[in-house]
Amino acid sequence: MAEEAFPLHYLVWNNQYQELDRELQKKQHDMERLDPRGRTPLELSVCLGHLESTRVLLRHNADPTHNNTQGWTVLQEAVSTGDPELVQLVLQYRDFRRATERLAGIPELLSKLRQARDFYVEMKWEFTSWVPLVSKVCPSDVYRVWKSGSCLRVDTTLLGFEHMTWLKGRRSYIFKGGESGAMVMEVDHEKQVVYTEPLSLSPRDTPSLLAAMLPSQENTAQRLTSPVVSTHLNTRNIAFERNKSGIWGWRSEKTEVVSGYEAKVYSAINVELVTRSRTEHLSDQDKSRSKGSRTPLQSFLGIAEQHISSTGSQVSQCASPHNPTAITAEEYFDAEFNLNGRDIGRPIELTSKVQRFKATLWLSEVHPLSLAEQVTPIIDLMAISNAHFAKLRDFITLRLPPGFPVKIEIPLFHVLNARVTFSNLCGCDEPVSSVTVLSPQEATEPGQTPPPLQCEIDPSVFEPPPEYTTLGPGRSEPMRDEDDNLLQFAIQQSLLDAGTESDQVTIWEALTNTRPVSQPPLYEEDSQLERAIQESLSLSLAGGESGESDPGLPLSPSDPALNSPPCYSSLAEPRVPGAFAVATSFDEQLRIAMELSCREQEELDRIPSYKFTILVLLKNCQSMALMDKHKVKRQRLDRICEGIRPPILNGPMHPRPLVALLDGRDCTVEMPILKDVATVAFCDAQSTQEIHEKVLNEAVGALLYHTITLSRDDLDKFKGLRVIVRIGSGFDNVDIKAAAELGIAVCNVPAASVEETADTAMCLILNLYRRVTWMHQALREGTRASSVEQIREVAGGAARIRGETLGIIGLGRVGQAVALRAKAFGFGVIFYDPYLPDGVERSLGLQRMATLQDLLIHSDCVSLHCSLNEHNHHLINDFTIKQMRQGAFLVNTARGGLVDEKALAQALKEGRIRGAALDVHEAEPFSFSQGPLKDAPNLICTPHTSWYSEQASIEAREEAAREVRRAITGRIPDSLKNCVNKEYLMAASQWPSMEATTVHSELNGAAAYRFPAGLIGVAAGGLPGAGAGVEGIVAGSLPLAHAIAPVSHPPHTPSPGQPSKAEADRDIPSDQ
């Protein structure tokens, strides 16, 4: 009987997960035992799509990395089912398994490192291809390896391949082993940052580590819409044979000298690279997109490609999607029963490609390095996070002929080979400053093994430079799944003799060795360069009205004229009265710039920081002018112009831009991010009437929560405000259209509180169903529940969750997070969101409703997760409540204005709504003592706190500060990440001229200016006497400014009665 022979498999087949859990707790069964069809219980559960049984098996440490008899992993089988929850679960436990195995293998690797002799070696990686001319686009890299005791350092400049581009960079990976653990450091020399990660050998906190491995929804969706690809080297028939040299009749075994060592040359024949792709889980659209994305090179290389589909076995009417041919348990577990090609799981659609290669090895029997003792542990360590090293490890673990492989050439992908050469052992070929050879190699007789080289490694090699910034775990690149992306690398990068490194070529240009089409000439570069130099000179030279200084001589940095630079709206416009006169000749301007550059070093110690920036820019102008000005690269010119244009105010230089926190008094999170570029103040106000006059006059940036409202009249009070950042996702407390008309960008922080809001919404839903709040209140009031009747009375109305239907209005970030949580509790989830692209519901396993009415009719519980605007105010009203099911629940963690509280209170009293939970309210702060809800029964209310957690609060504040920093140091709105009124801002007409009195030109004694059309700016200055009259001042010291480029795009207007999902707030969670 199958139940007795394969008890775990039989329970999995019937999805009896509770009984399966009890059996596994006995620890009497082998969870990795194979059934007659070659599957473990976990593989069987995944193929049948049994989510509950899969979760139980993984929780009991079933191996998610196991390969079945066909070579497919558990994750690949999960992807083939098309179930996003199953994929996410298996992927989480697979990554968790890899992490724990990585930690478990550290002690053995450290032990091998300690036992091996110290050495230094260079591993040169060269990537080559058999495709004509493609080898020219392949990079090379030299891994420099230092090993001393249990310490290891590996330097590299080739980081990998991503998005069709070779990733370059200067990185060092340092492993420092100790008795109780190890420290891994990734040193980014370009950014001067060190990422450290301790690898503890003690038992980890399993729940927290497992939770950290939860994959993102984007990762899951990407896997479900892409083919399942498996690439491996088939070495079953591999054989090694000596290469021959010479002509026929006088041929001899080939030897070559590699890195100073005589090596025998071997060829590894019958090496097969097998690539298999499965597409049965893809929709027709995804399959078409996958086929359509094939490049000409991929089509050209598609030789020996076999397409294998299902045999077309008859499908029974009682079959399930995961058992299409209705195989019974008796048939499946009977090893002697012939299934005639039938199998469980979706019918496989397989494409297989086989390509044969010849690998080459150069083996030296006199090399002093030991492959097993010294090199293999290092390759094992690097293979944890580097797929190329993993391939090398798989190859060198074969039974190689005797000798050390001083050079190896192996295939990596269809068109890409890797050639690895070991050289400069212990610095004998080229001296290395950090390596000292203790026993130089002596001459030996041919065939005699030389004495081992001994060297001493400077301990400072394993320490990062002290001036680098040390951070926690961050940028380490995980080992990516293998795919065919490397086949397209010739399209993106070319080192062909006909072009340059920066040229972009097509595949036909690469194969025909033709130069790519050049860009059209940049006719405006000359004028832009002249205007840039004029700009820098106007800020640095004396002249103009006074006539006291020679315009041909540099201006002294102490000259007061530099403290009151001219105001103008653009570099193309003529100077306003009072501006400095500049030379019109290009040669004259260049001569002056060169004279200024010569005196730069002399004046560095005396000039303020913002004037130093100007002189540095002049030096850049000098360097560029030495080149042919017609061939100046656009990006270099743009860099100069961007540096000269004031990034926050297109007017006077502002030494201390003021940023104010309007409705809070804690700036400890924002201050470290902004203190070097701005003055930070807090106001702790509930209305603009409570904001200090200096903030209204001088603030260029504002941070705010949801407790203060900024209408058009309020915005008019700010004289220099140019960016508002809402610390949270909702921005209905700011009139974004009015802000755009005033030239003010409004931003938000949409993603900081997604998890918190989704968790709160789910808690409220569960509370309504299980009536926890009312039971607690009854016990507080003295109710006893000692009998069954009393229990029924206290728990009256509690309902079962499984099988209920949850309707979600607005499937943004929070809506999707709630949907996944609800499915885990057994809800059937439907949603209404007319702005969501088609196909998203398929990757999430949800059902889309065509209209709001359809959702209300079919939902047992409705949860709101959309933003609020004038079109969806009171979306839930008396009319829509009557369309809901009798006795349905309502939850709102989005915006209070979405629900008509009077209609809701009446529905609760009449029993049409069984219960409601509101975290947001029409009038806030909310109080039960007033308003229409004060007498409503079966109601749970919280004070707009669904967004809050300590972690989310800090993340939101940090991101808000970074957004303000981007506005200050960049350009508005181009540099902003989450600008919610960008469309209105771009569509707004040119801003009118502003009189000097409008922008308080009297500050800092500045002369009266007239601000021309299109200008965004405030007068020079800051807060004289920082801290005077304003609480919480934190001084900054950098000159900054900005500009808003006019663009015309019509604003998006949603249809009436629909939840607002304008592009600016497409994925904004309703968290705050």
Tab-separated table of C-alpha atoms in Angstrom, residues 568-569 648-653 697-700 719-722 742-743 994 998-1000 1011-1012 1014-1020 1041-1044:
chain	number	residue	atom	x	y	z
A	568	TYR	CA	19.227	87.091	-13.769
A	569	SER	CA	16.822	84.447	-14.967
A	648	ILE	CA	18.266	75.958	-5.839
A	649	LEU	CA	17.636	79.531	-6.899
A	650	ASN	CA	18.162	80.831	-10.405
A	651	GLY	CA	18.985	84.133	-8.807
A	652	PRO	CA	21.311	85.365	-6.078
A	653	MET	CA	23.643	82.903	-4.388
A	697	ASN	CA	9.917	84.917	4.262
A	698	GLU	CA	13.019	82.815	3.724
A	699	ALA	CA	12.222	79.091	3.718
A	700	VAL	CA	12.947	77.426	0.365
A	719	LYS	CA	7.710	84.155	-0.185
A	720	GLY	CA	10.534	81.889	-1.311
A	721	LEU	CA	9.183	78.351	-0.912
A	722	ARG	CA	10.131	76.061	-3.787
A	742	LEU	CA	3.257	79.263	-7.570
A	743	GLY	CA	6.243	77.254	-8.805
A	994	MET	CA	7.933	89.324	-9.013
A	998	THR	CA	7.625	90.456	-2.903
A	999	VAL	CA	10.738	88.459	-2.133
A	1000	HIS	CA	12.042	90.634	0.707
A	1011	PHE	CA	12.898	89.186	-10.844
A	1012	PRO	CA	12.119	88.591	-14.533
A	1014	GLY	CA	10.368	82.466	-15.292
A	1015	LEU	CA	12.599	83.193	-12.316
A	1016	ILE	CA	12.369	81.025	-9.221
A	1017	GLY	CA	14.333	82.535	-6.383
A	1018	VAL	CA	14.617	84.380	-3.110
A	1019	ALA	CA	17.012	87.060	-2.051
A	1020	ALA	CA	20.516	86.247	-0.912
A	1041	ALA	CA	20.184	77.182	-5.727
A	1042	HIS	CA	17.638	75.653	-8.169
A	1043	ALA	CA	15.605	76.030	-11.305
A	1044	ILE	CA	12.384	74.647	-12.742
